[in-house]
Short mmCIF file of C-alpha atoms in Angstrom, two decimals:
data_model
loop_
_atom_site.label_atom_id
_atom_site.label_comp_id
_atom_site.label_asym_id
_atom_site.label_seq_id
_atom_site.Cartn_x
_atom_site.Cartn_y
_atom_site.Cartn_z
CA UNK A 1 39.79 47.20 -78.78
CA UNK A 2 37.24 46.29 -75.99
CA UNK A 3 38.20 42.97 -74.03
CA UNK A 4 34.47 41.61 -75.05
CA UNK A 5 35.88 42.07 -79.24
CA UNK A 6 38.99 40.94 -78.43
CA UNK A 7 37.36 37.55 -77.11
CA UNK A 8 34.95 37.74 -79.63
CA UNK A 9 37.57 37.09 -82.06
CA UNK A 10 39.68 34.70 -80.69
CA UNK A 11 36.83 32.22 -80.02
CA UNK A 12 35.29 33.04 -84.14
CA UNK A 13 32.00 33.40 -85.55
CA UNK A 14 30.25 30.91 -83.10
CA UNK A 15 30.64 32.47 -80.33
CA UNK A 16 29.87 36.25 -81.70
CA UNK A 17 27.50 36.99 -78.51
CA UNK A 18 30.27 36.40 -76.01
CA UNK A 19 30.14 33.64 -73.06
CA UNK A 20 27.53 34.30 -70.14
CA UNK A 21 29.22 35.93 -67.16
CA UNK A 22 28.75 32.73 -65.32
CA UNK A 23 30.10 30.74 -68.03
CA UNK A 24 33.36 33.48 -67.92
CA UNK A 25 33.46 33.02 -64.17
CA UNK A 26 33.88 29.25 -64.11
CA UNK A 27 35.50 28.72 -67.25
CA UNK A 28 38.28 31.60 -67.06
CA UNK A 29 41.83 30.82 -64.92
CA UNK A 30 43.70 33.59 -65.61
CA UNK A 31 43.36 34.36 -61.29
CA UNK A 32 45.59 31.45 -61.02
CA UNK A 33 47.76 30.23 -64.76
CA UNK A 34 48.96 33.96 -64.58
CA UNK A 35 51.77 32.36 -62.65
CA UNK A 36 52.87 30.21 -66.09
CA UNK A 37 53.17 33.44 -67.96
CA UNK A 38 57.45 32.69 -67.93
CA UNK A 39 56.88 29.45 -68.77
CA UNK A 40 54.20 30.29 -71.42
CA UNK A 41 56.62 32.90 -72.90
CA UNK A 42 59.87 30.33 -72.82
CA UNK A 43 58.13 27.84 -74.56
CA UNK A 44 56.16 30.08 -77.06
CA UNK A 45 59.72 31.51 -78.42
CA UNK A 46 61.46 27.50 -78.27
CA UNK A 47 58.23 26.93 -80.33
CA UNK A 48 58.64 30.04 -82.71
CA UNK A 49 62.61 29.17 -83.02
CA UNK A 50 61.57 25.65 -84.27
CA UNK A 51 59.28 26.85 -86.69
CA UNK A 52 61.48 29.30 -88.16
CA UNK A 53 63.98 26.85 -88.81
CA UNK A 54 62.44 24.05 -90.39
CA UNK A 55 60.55 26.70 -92.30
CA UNK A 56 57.34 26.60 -91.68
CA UNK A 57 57.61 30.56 -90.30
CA UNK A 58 59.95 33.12 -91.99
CA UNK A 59 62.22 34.09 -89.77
CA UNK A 60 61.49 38.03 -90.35
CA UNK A 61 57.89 36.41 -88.56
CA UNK A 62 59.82 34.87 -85.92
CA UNK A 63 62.17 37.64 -85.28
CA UNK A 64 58.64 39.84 -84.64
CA UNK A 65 57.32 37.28 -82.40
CA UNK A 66 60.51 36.59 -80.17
CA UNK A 67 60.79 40.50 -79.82
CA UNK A 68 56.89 41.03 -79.50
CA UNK A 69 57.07 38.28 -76.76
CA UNK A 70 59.98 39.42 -74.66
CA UNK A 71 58.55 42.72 -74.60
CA UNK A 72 55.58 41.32 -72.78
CA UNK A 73 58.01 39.23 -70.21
CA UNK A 74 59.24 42.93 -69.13
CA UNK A 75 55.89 44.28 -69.03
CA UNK A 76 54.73 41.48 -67.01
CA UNK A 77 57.44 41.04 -64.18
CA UNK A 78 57.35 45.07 -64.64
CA UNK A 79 53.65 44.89 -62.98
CA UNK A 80 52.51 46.73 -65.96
CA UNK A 81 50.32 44.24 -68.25
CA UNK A 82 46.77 44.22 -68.03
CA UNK A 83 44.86 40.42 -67.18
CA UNK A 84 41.96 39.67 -69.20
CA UNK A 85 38.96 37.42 -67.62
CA UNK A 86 37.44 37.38 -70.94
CA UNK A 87 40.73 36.37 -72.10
CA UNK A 88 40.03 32.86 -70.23
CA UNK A 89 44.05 32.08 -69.01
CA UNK A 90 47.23 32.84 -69.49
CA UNK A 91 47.95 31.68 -73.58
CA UNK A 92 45.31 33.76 -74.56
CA UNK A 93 46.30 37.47 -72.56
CA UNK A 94 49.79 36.83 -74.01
CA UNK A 95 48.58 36.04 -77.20
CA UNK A 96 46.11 39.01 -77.70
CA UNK A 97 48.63 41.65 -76.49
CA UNK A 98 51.22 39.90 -79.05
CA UNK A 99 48.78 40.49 -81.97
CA UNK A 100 48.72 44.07 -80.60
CA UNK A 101 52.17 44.79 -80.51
CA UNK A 102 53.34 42.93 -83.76
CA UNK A 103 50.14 42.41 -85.67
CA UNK A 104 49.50 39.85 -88.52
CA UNK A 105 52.89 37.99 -87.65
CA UNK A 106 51.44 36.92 -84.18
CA UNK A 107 48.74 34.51 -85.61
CA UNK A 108 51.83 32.76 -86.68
CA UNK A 109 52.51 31.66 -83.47
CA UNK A 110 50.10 29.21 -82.95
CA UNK A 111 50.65 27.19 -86.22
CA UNK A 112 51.14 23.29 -84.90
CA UNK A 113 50.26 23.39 -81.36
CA UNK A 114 47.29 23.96 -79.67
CA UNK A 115 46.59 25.19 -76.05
CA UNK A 116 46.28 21.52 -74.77
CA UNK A 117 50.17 20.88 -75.23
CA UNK A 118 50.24 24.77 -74.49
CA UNK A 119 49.45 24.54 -71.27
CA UNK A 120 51.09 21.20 -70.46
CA UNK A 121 54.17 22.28 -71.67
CA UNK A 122 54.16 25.14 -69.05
CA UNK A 123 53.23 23.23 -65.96
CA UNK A 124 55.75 20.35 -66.58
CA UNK A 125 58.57 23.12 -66.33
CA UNK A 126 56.90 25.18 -63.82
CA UNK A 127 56.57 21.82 -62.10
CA UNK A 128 60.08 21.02 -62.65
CA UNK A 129 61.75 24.47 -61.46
CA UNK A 130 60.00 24.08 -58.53
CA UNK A 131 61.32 20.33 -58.09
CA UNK A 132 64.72 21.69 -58.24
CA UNK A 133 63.52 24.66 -55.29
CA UNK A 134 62.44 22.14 -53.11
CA UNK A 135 65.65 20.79 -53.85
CA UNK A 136 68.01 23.06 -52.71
CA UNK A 137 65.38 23.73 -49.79
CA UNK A 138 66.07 20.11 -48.40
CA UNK A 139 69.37 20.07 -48.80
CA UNK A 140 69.63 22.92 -46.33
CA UNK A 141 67.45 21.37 -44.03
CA UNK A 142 69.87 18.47 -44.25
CA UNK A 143 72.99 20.64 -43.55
CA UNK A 144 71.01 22.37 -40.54
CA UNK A 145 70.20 18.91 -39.27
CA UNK A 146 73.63 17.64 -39.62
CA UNK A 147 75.36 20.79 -37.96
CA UNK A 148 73.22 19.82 -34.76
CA UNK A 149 73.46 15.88 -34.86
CA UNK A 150 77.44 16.85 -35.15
CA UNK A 151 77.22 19.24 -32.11
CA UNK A 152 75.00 16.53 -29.82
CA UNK A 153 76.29 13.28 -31.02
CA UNK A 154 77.00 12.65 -27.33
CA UNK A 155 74.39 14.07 -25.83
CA UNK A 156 72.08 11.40 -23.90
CA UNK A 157 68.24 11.58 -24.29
CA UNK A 158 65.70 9.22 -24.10
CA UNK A 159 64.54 7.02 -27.00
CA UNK A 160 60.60 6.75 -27.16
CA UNK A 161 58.45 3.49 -28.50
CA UNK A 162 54.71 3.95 -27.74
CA UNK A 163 55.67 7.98 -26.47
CA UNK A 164 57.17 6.14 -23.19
CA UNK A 165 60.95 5.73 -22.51
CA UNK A 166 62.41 2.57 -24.61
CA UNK A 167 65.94 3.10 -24.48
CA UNK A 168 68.65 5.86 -24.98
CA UNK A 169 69.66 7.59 -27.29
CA UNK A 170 71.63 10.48 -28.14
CA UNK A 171 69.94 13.55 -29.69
CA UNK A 172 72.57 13.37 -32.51
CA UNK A 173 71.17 10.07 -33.50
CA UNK A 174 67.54 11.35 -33.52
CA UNK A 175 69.09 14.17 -35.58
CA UNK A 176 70.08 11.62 -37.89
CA UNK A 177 66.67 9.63 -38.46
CA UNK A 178 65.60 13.16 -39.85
CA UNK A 179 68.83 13.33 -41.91
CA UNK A 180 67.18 10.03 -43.37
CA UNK A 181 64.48 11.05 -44.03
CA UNK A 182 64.48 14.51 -45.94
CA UNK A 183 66.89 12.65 -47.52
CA UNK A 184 64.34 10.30 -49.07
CA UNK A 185 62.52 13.19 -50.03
CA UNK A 186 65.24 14.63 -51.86
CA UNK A 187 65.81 11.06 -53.23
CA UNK A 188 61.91 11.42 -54.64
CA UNK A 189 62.49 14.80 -56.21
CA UNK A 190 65.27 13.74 -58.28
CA UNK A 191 63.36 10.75 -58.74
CA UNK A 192 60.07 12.96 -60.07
CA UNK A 193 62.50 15.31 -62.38
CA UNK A 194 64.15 12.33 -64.23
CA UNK A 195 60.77 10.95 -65.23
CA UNK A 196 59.04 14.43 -65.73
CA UNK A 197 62.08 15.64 -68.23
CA UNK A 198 59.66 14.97 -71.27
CA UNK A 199 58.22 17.63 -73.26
CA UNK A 200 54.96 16.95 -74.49
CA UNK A 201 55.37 20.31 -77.08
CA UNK A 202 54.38 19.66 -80.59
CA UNK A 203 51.42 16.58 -79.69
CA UNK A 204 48.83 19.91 -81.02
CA UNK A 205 45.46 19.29 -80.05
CA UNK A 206 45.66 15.14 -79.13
CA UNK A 207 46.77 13.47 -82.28
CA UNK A 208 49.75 15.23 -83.62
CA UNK A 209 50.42 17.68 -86.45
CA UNK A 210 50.91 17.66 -90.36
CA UNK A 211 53.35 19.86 -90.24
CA UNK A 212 57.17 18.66 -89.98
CA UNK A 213 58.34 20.13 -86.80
CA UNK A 214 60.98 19.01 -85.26
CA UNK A 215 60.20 18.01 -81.88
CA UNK A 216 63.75 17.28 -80.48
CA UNK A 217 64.45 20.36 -81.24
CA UNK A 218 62.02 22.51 -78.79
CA UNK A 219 62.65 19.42 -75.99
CA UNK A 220 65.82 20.16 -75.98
CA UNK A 221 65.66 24.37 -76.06
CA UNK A 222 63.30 24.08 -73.45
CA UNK A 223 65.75 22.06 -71.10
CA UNK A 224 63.91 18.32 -71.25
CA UNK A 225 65.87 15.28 -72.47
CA UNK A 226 63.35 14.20 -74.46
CA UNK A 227 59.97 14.72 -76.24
CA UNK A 228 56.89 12.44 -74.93
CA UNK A 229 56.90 9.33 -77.35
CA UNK A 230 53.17 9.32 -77.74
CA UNK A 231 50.39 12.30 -78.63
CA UNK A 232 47.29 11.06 -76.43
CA UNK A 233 49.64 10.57 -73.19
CA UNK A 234 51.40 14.05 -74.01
CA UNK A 235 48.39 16.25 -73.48
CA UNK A 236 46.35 14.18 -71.13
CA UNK A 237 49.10 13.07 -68.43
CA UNK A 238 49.61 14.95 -65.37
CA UNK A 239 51.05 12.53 -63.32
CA UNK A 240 54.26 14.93 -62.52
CA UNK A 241 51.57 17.11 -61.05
CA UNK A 242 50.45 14.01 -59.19
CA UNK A 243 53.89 12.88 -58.39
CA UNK A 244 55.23 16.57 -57.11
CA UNK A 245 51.87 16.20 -54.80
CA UNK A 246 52.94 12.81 -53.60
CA UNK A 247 56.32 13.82 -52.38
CA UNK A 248 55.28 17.20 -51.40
CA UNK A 249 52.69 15.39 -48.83
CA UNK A 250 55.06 12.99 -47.78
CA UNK A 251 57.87 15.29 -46.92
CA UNK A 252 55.34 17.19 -45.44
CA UNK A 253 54.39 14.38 -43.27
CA UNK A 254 58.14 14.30 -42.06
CA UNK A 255 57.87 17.63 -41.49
CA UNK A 256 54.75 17.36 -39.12
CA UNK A 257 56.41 14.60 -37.63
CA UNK A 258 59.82 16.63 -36.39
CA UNK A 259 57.12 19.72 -35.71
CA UNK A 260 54.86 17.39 -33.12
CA UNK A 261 58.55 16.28 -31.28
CA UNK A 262 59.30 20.09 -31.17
CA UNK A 263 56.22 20.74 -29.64
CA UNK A 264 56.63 18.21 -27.42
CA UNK A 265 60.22 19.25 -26.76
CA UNK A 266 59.71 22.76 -25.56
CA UNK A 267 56.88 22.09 -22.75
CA UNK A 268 58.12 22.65 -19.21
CA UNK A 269 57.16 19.03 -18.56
CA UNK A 270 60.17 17.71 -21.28
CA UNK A 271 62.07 21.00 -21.33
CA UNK A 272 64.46 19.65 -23.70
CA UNK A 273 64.57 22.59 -26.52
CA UNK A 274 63.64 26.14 -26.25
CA UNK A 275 63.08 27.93 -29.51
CA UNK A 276 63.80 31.49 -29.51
CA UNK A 277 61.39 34.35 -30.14
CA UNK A 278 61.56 34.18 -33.82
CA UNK A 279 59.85 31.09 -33.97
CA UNK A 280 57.10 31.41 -30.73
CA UNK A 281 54.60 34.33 -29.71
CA UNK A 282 53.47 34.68 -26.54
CA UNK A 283 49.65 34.79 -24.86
CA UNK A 284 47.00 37.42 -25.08
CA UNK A 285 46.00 36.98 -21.62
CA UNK A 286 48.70 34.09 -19.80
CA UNK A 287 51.73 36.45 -19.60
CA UNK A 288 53.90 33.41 -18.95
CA UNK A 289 53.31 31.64 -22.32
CA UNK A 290 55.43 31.01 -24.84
CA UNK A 291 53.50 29.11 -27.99
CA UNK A 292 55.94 26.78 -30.43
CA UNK A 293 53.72 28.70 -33.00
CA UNK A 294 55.85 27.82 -36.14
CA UNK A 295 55.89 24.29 -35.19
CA UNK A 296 52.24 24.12 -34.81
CA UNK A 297 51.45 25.78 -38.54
CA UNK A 298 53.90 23.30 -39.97
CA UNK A 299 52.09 20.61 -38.18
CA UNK A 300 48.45 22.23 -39.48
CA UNK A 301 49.78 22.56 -42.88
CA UNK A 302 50.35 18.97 -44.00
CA UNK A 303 46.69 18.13 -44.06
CA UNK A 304 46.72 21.42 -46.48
CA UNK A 305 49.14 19.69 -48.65
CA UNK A 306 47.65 16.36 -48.49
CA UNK A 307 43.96 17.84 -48.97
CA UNK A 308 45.65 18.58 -52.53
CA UNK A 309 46.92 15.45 -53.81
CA UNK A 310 43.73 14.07 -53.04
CA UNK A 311 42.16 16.45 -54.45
CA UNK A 312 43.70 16.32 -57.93
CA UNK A 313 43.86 12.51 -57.51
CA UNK A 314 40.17 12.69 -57.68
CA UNK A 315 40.27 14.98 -60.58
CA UNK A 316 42.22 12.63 -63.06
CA UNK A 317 40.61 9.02 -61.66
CA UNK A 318 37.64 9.45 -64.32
CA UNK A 319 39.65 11.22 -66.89
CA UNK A 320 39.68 9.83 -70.58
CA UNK A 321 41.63 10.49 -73.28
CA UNK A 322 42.59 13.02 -73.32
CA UNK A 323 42.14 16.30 -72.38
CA UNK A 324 39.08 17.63 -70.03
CA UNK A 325 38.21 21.18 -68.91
CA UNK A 326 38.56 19.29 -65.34
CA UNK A 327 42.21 19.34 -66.14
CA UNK A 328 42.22 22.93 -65.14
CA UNK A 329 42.20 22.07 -61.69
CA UNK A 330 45.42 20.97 -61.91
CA UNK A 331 47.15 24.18 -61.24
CA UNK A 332 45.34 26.22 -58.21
CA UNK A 333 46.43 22.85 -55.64
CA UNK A 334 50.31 22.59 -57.20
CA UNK A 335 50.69 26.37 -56.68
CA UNK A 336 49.29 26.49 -53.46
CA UNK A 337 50.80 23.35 -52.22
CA UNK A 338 54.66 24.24 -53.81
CA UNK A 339 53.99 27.76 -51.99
CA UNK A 340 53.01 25.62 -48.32
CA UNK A 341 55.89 23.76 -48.84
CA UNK A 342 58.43 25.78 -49.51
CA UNK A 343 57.31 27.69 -46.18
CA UNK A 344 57.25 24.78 -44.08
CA UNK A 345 60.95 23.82 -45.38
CA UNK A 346 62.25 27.52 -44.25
CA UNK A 347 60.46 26.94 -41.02
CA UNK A 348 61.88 24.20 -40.19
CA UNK A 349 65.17 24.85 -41.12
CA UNK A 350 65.27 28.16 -38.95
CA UNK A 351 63.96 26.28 -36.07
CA UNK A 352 66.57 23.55 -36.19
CA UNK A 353 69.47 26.06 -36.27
CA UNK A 354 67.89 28.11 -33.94
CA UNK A 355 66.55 26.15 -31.10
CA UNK A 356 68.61 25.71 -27.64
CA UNK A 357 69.58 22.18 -26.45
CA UNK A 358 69.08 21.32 -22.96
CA UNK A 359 71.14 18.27 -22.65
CA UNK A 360 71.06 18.24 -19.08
CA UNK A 361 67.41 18.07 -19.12
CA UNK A 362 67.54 15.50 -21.85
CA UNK A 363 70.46 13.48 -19.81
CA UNK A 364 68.18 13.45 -16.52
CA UNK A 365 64.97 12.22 -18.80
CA UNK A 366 67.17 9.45 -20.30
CA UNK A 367 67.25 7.36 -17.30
CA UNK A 368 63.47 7.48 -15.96
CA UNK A 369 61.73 4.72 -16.66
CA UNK A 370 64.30 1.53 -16.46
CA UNK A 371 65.24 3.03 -20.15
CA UNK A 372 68.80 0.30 -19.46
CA UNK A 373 66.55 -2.39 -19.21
CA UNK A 374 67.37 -3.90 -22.00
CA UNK A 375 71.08 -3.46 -21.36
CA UNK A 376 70.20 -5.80 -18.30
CA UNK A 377 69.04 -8.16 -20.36
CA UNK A 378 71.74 -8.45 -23.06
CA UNK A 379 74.21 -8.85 -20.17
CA UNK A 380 72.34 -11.66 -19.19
CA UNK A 381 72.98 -13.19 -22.52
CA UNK A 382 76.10 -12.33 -22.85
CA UNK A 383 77.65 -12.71 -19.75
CA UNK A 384 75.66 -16.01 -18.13
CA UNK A 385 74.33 -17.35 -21.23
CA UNK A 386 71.13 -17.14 -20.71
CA UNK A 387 68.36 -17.47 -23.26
CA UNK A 388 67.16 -14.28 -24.47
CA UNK A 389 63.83 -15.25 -23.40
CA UNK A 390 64.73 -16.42 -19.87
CA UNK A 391 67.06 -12.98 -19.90
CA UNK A 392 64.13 -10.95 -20.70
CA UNK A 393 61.94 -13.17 -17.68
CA UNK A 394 64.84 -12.13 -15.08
CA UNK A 395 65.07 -7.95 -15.84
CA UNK A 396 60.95 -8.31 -15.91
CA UNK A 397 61.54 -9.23 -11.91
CA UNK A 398 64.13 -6.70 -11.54
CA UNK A 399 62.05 -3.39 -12.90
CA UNK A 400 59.27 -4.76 -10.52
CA UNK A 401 61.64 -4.87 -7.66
CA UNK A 402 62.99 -1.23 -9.06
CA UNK A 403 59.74 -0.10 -9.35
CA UNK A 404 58.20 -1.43 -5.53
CA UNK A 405 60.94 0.12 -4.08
CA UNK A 406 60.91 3.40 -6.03
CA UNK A 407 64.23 3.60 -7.65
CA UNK A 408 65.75 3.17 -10.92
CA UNK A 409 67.80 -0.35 -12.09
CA UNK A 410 71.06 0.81 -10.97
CA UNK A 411 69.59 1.78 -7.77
CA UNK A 412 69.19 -1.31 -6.75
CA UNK A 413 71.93 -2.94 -4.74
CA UNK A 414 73.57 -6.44 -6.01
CA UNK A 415 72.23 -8.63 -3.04
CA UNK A 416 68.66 -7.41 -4.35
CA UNK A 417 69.96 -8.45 -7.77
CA UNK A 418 71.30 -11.91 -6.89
CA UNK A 419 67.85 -12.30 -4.85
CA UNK A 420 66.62 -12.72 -8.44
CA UNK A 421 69.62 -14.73 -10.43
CA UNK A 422 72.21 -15.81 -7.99
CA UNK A 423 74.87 -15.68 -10.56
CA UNK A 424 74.64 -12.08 -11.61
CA UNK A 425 78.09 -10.38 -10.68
CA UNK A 426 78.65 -5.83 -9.48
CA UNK A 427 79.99 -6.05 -13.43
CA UNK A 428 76.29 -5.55 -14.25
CA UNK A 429 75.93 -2.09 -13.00
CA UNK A 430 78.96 -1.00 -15.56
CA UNK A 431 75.74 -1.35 -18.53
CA UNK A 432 73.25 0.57 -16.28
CA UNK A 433 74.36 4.07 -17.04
CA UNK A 434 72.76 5.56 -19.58
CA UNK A 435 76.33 6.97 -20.83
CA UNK A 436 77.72 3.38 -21.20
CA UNK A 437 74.53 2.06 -22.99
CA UNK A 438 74.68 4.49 -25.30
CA UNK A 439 78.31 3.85 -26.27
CA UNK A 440 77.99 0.08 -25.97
CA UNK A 441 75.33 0.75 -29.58
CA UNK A 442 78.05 0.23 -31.94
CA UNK A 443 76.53 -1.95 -34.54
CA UNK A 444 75.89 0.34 -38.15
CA UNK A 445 73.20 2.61 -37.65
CA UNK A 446 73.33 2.65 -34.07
CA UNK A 447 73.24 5.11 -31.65
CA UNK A 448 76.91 4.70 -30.28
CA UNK A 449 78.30 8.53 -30.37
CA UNK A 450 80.88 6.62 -32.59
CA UNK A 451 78.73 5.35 -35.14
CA UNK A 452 76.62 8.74 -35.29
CA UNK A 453 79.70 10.93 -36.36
CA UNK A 454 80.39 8.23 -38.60
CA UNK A 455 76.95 8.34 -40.63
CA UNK A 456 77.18 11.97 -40.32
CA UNK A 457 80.60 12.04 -42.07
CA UNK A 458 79.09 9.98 -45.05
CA UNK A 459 75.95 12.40 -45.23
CA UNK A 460 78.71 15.21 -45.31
CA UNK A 461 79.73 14.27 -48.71
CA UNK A 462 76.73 12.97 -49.62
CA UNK A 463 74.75 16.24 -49.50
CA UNK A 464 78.05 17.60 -50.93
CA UNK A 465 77.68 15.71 -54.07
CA UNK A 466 74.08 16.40 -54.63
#
């Protein structure tokens, strides 16, 4: 049977001449829905299962179909099925090579559904396995970002506002803002799975079907918790599309965010990480190079994965009820963006537990640029009681002493310091090292090397649990 008969005869009478070949090219997305084909096959046997038992199949019909349709699973993943164009996407290949391999029995099939809850059906769960990849994906981020905030929650490094030196830190800390992070993300994919567990199977066309299926029944072989409550919304929603966009941009965001610091991190000017050769190259003509080339794509890739949810965000703002042929572009920027994302996640992850910390470098960058200024301050407060404000006058005078005489704060000697408040005491250089700021941040969240290994012992059984 030629493919031009074949899709002659699933389209009928009316369309007996066959579709243009520019008509084929737009209309057909078999290049892309071929990924939906386990999807397509899982929910075509749920479906066939259902109908069998409230009777609307025999079950000799279903037993054919199940078998006809597994048979094409293996000759799929076996690399050995042949993908129709003229077959338009990925319901109608597997449908056509069903009535080929069982006959008659195969038209059965189709009885109360129609492509449009077809073909949502199989991008919810594709949508939803890969929620549950990106999953596990963070979680191991998390872990890898944990194992290093553990191993550096005492080492000193400066804390940035504005890309200049606020205050320090310790790189365990910093570790730990990322912990926070991905772990928002995570927070948003459970989050998109709980309100994505809805199968909109058994809506048919738009409005429903005559027949009395049971629609519990293929929600619940397929894995949701529930069927969709209403027919339009079934076939026409794609906001779990939208939604797996959202947090796919957003973590990517993070992602780019931690990248750029990486970047940053490995120059010769900060010198504070050093990734190893599986994560740089080198220079086609500067021998001494050595490009943060992973951290750069990861960086270059979130405006791929944002590109998409706009994109599809712009394909469902003029929708109407209910379903469009736009809808098809649903699929191409999910795939690609699920695919970006799950590379940027391994990326990261093997830089994080692969990069070399230079703490001394980090430890010497921590106390340029008067980062215990602040500490000065609070002393102030706390030790003369003077008004935060008036505190905050007094170490303004004392970094522009610092500074006219080229030396850090704690450089300067105490008659310089009494020049500016006569009642500051030699207690105040005890806050000036970096090491004692640090540890004096003990309030929750802070950056105190005792708080850090605190948070990270919560995260510990956090990620455990989840």
């Amino acid at each position: 049977m030629s493919d031009k008969k074949t899709s002659n005869q699933m389209w009928g009478g009316r369309f007996a001449s066959g579709p243009a070949a520019i008509m084929e090219a737009i209309n057909a997305s078999i290049s892309f829905d071929r990924k939906l084909y386990a999807q397509d096959i899982r929910g075509s046997i749920a479906h066939s299962e259902m109908l069998a038992q409230t009777g609307i199949i025999s079950a000799a019909d279903q037993e054919k179909i199940a078998h006809g349709l597994n048979t094409i699973l293996k000759e799929i993943e076996a690399g050995t099925f042949e993908f129709s164009t003229r077959l338009e996407d990925i319901h109608m290949n597997i449908e056509a090579r069903l009535a080929d391999l069982i006959g008659p029995a195969a038209g059965r099939l189709h009885t109360a559904r129609s492509r449009n809850d077809q073909v949502a059906v199989d991008l919810r769960l594709w949508v939803k396995d890969e929620c549950l990849r990106v999953a596990e994906a963070l979680k191991g981020l998390i872990e890898a970002l944990l194992a290093r905030a553990e191993e550096h929650a005492a080492t000193v490094m400066p804390g940035f506002t504005h890309m200049q030196a606020a205050q320090p830190v310790t790189f365990g800390h910093h570790c730990m803002a990322y912990v926070e992070m991905f772990a928002r993300d995570l927070s948003r994919v459970r989050d998109a799975i709980e309100r994505m567990d809805e199968s909109p199977l058994g809506a048919a066309a738009l409005a429903g079907t005559s027949f009395p299926i049971d629609r519990h029944k293929t929600a619940k072989a397929l894995g949701f918790r529930e069927p969709m409550r209403n027919s339009l919304d079934s076939v026409s929603d794609r906001d779990f599309a939208l939604e797996f966009l959202a947090l796919a941009a957003i973590c990517a965001t993070h992602l780019s965010r931690l990248a750029e610091e990486i970047i940053i991190w490995s120059t010769p000017q900060f010198g504070f990480i050093r990734l190893s050769d599986s994560f740089s190259t080198g220079s086609s003509i500067m021998p001494q190079k050595k490009n943060p080339d992973a951290a750069e794509l990861v960086r270059g890739k979130t405006g791929r994965v944002t590109g998409h949810l706009v994109g599809l965000l712009t394909v469902m703002k003029g929708m109407p009820l209910t379903y469009g042929k736009d809808m098809q572009e649903d699929k191409e920027s999910v795939f690609d963006a699920a695919e970006t994302l799950d590379l940027m996640l391994a990326a990261m992850t093997g830089m994080v537990s692969d990069m070399t910390v230079n703490s001394a470098a980090m430890k010497k960058a921590a106390g340029s640029g008067h980062a215990t200024a602040t500490d000065f301050a609070d002393w102030l407060v706390r030790t003369l009681g003077l008004p935060f404000r008036e505190a905050h006058h007094v170490t303004g005078r004392a970094v522009a002493l610092a500074e006219d005489k080229k030396v850090g704060l704690e450089k300067l000697s105490l008659e310089d310091l009494q020049s500016i408040n006569p009642g500051i005491t030699a207690d105040i250089f005890s806050v000036l090292a970096v090491q004692n700021s640090v540890k004096s941040r003990t309030s929750f969240g802070g950056t105190a090397p005792s708080e850090v290994r605190r948070q990270i012992r919560g995260w510990k059984k956090r990620i455990a649990k989840a």
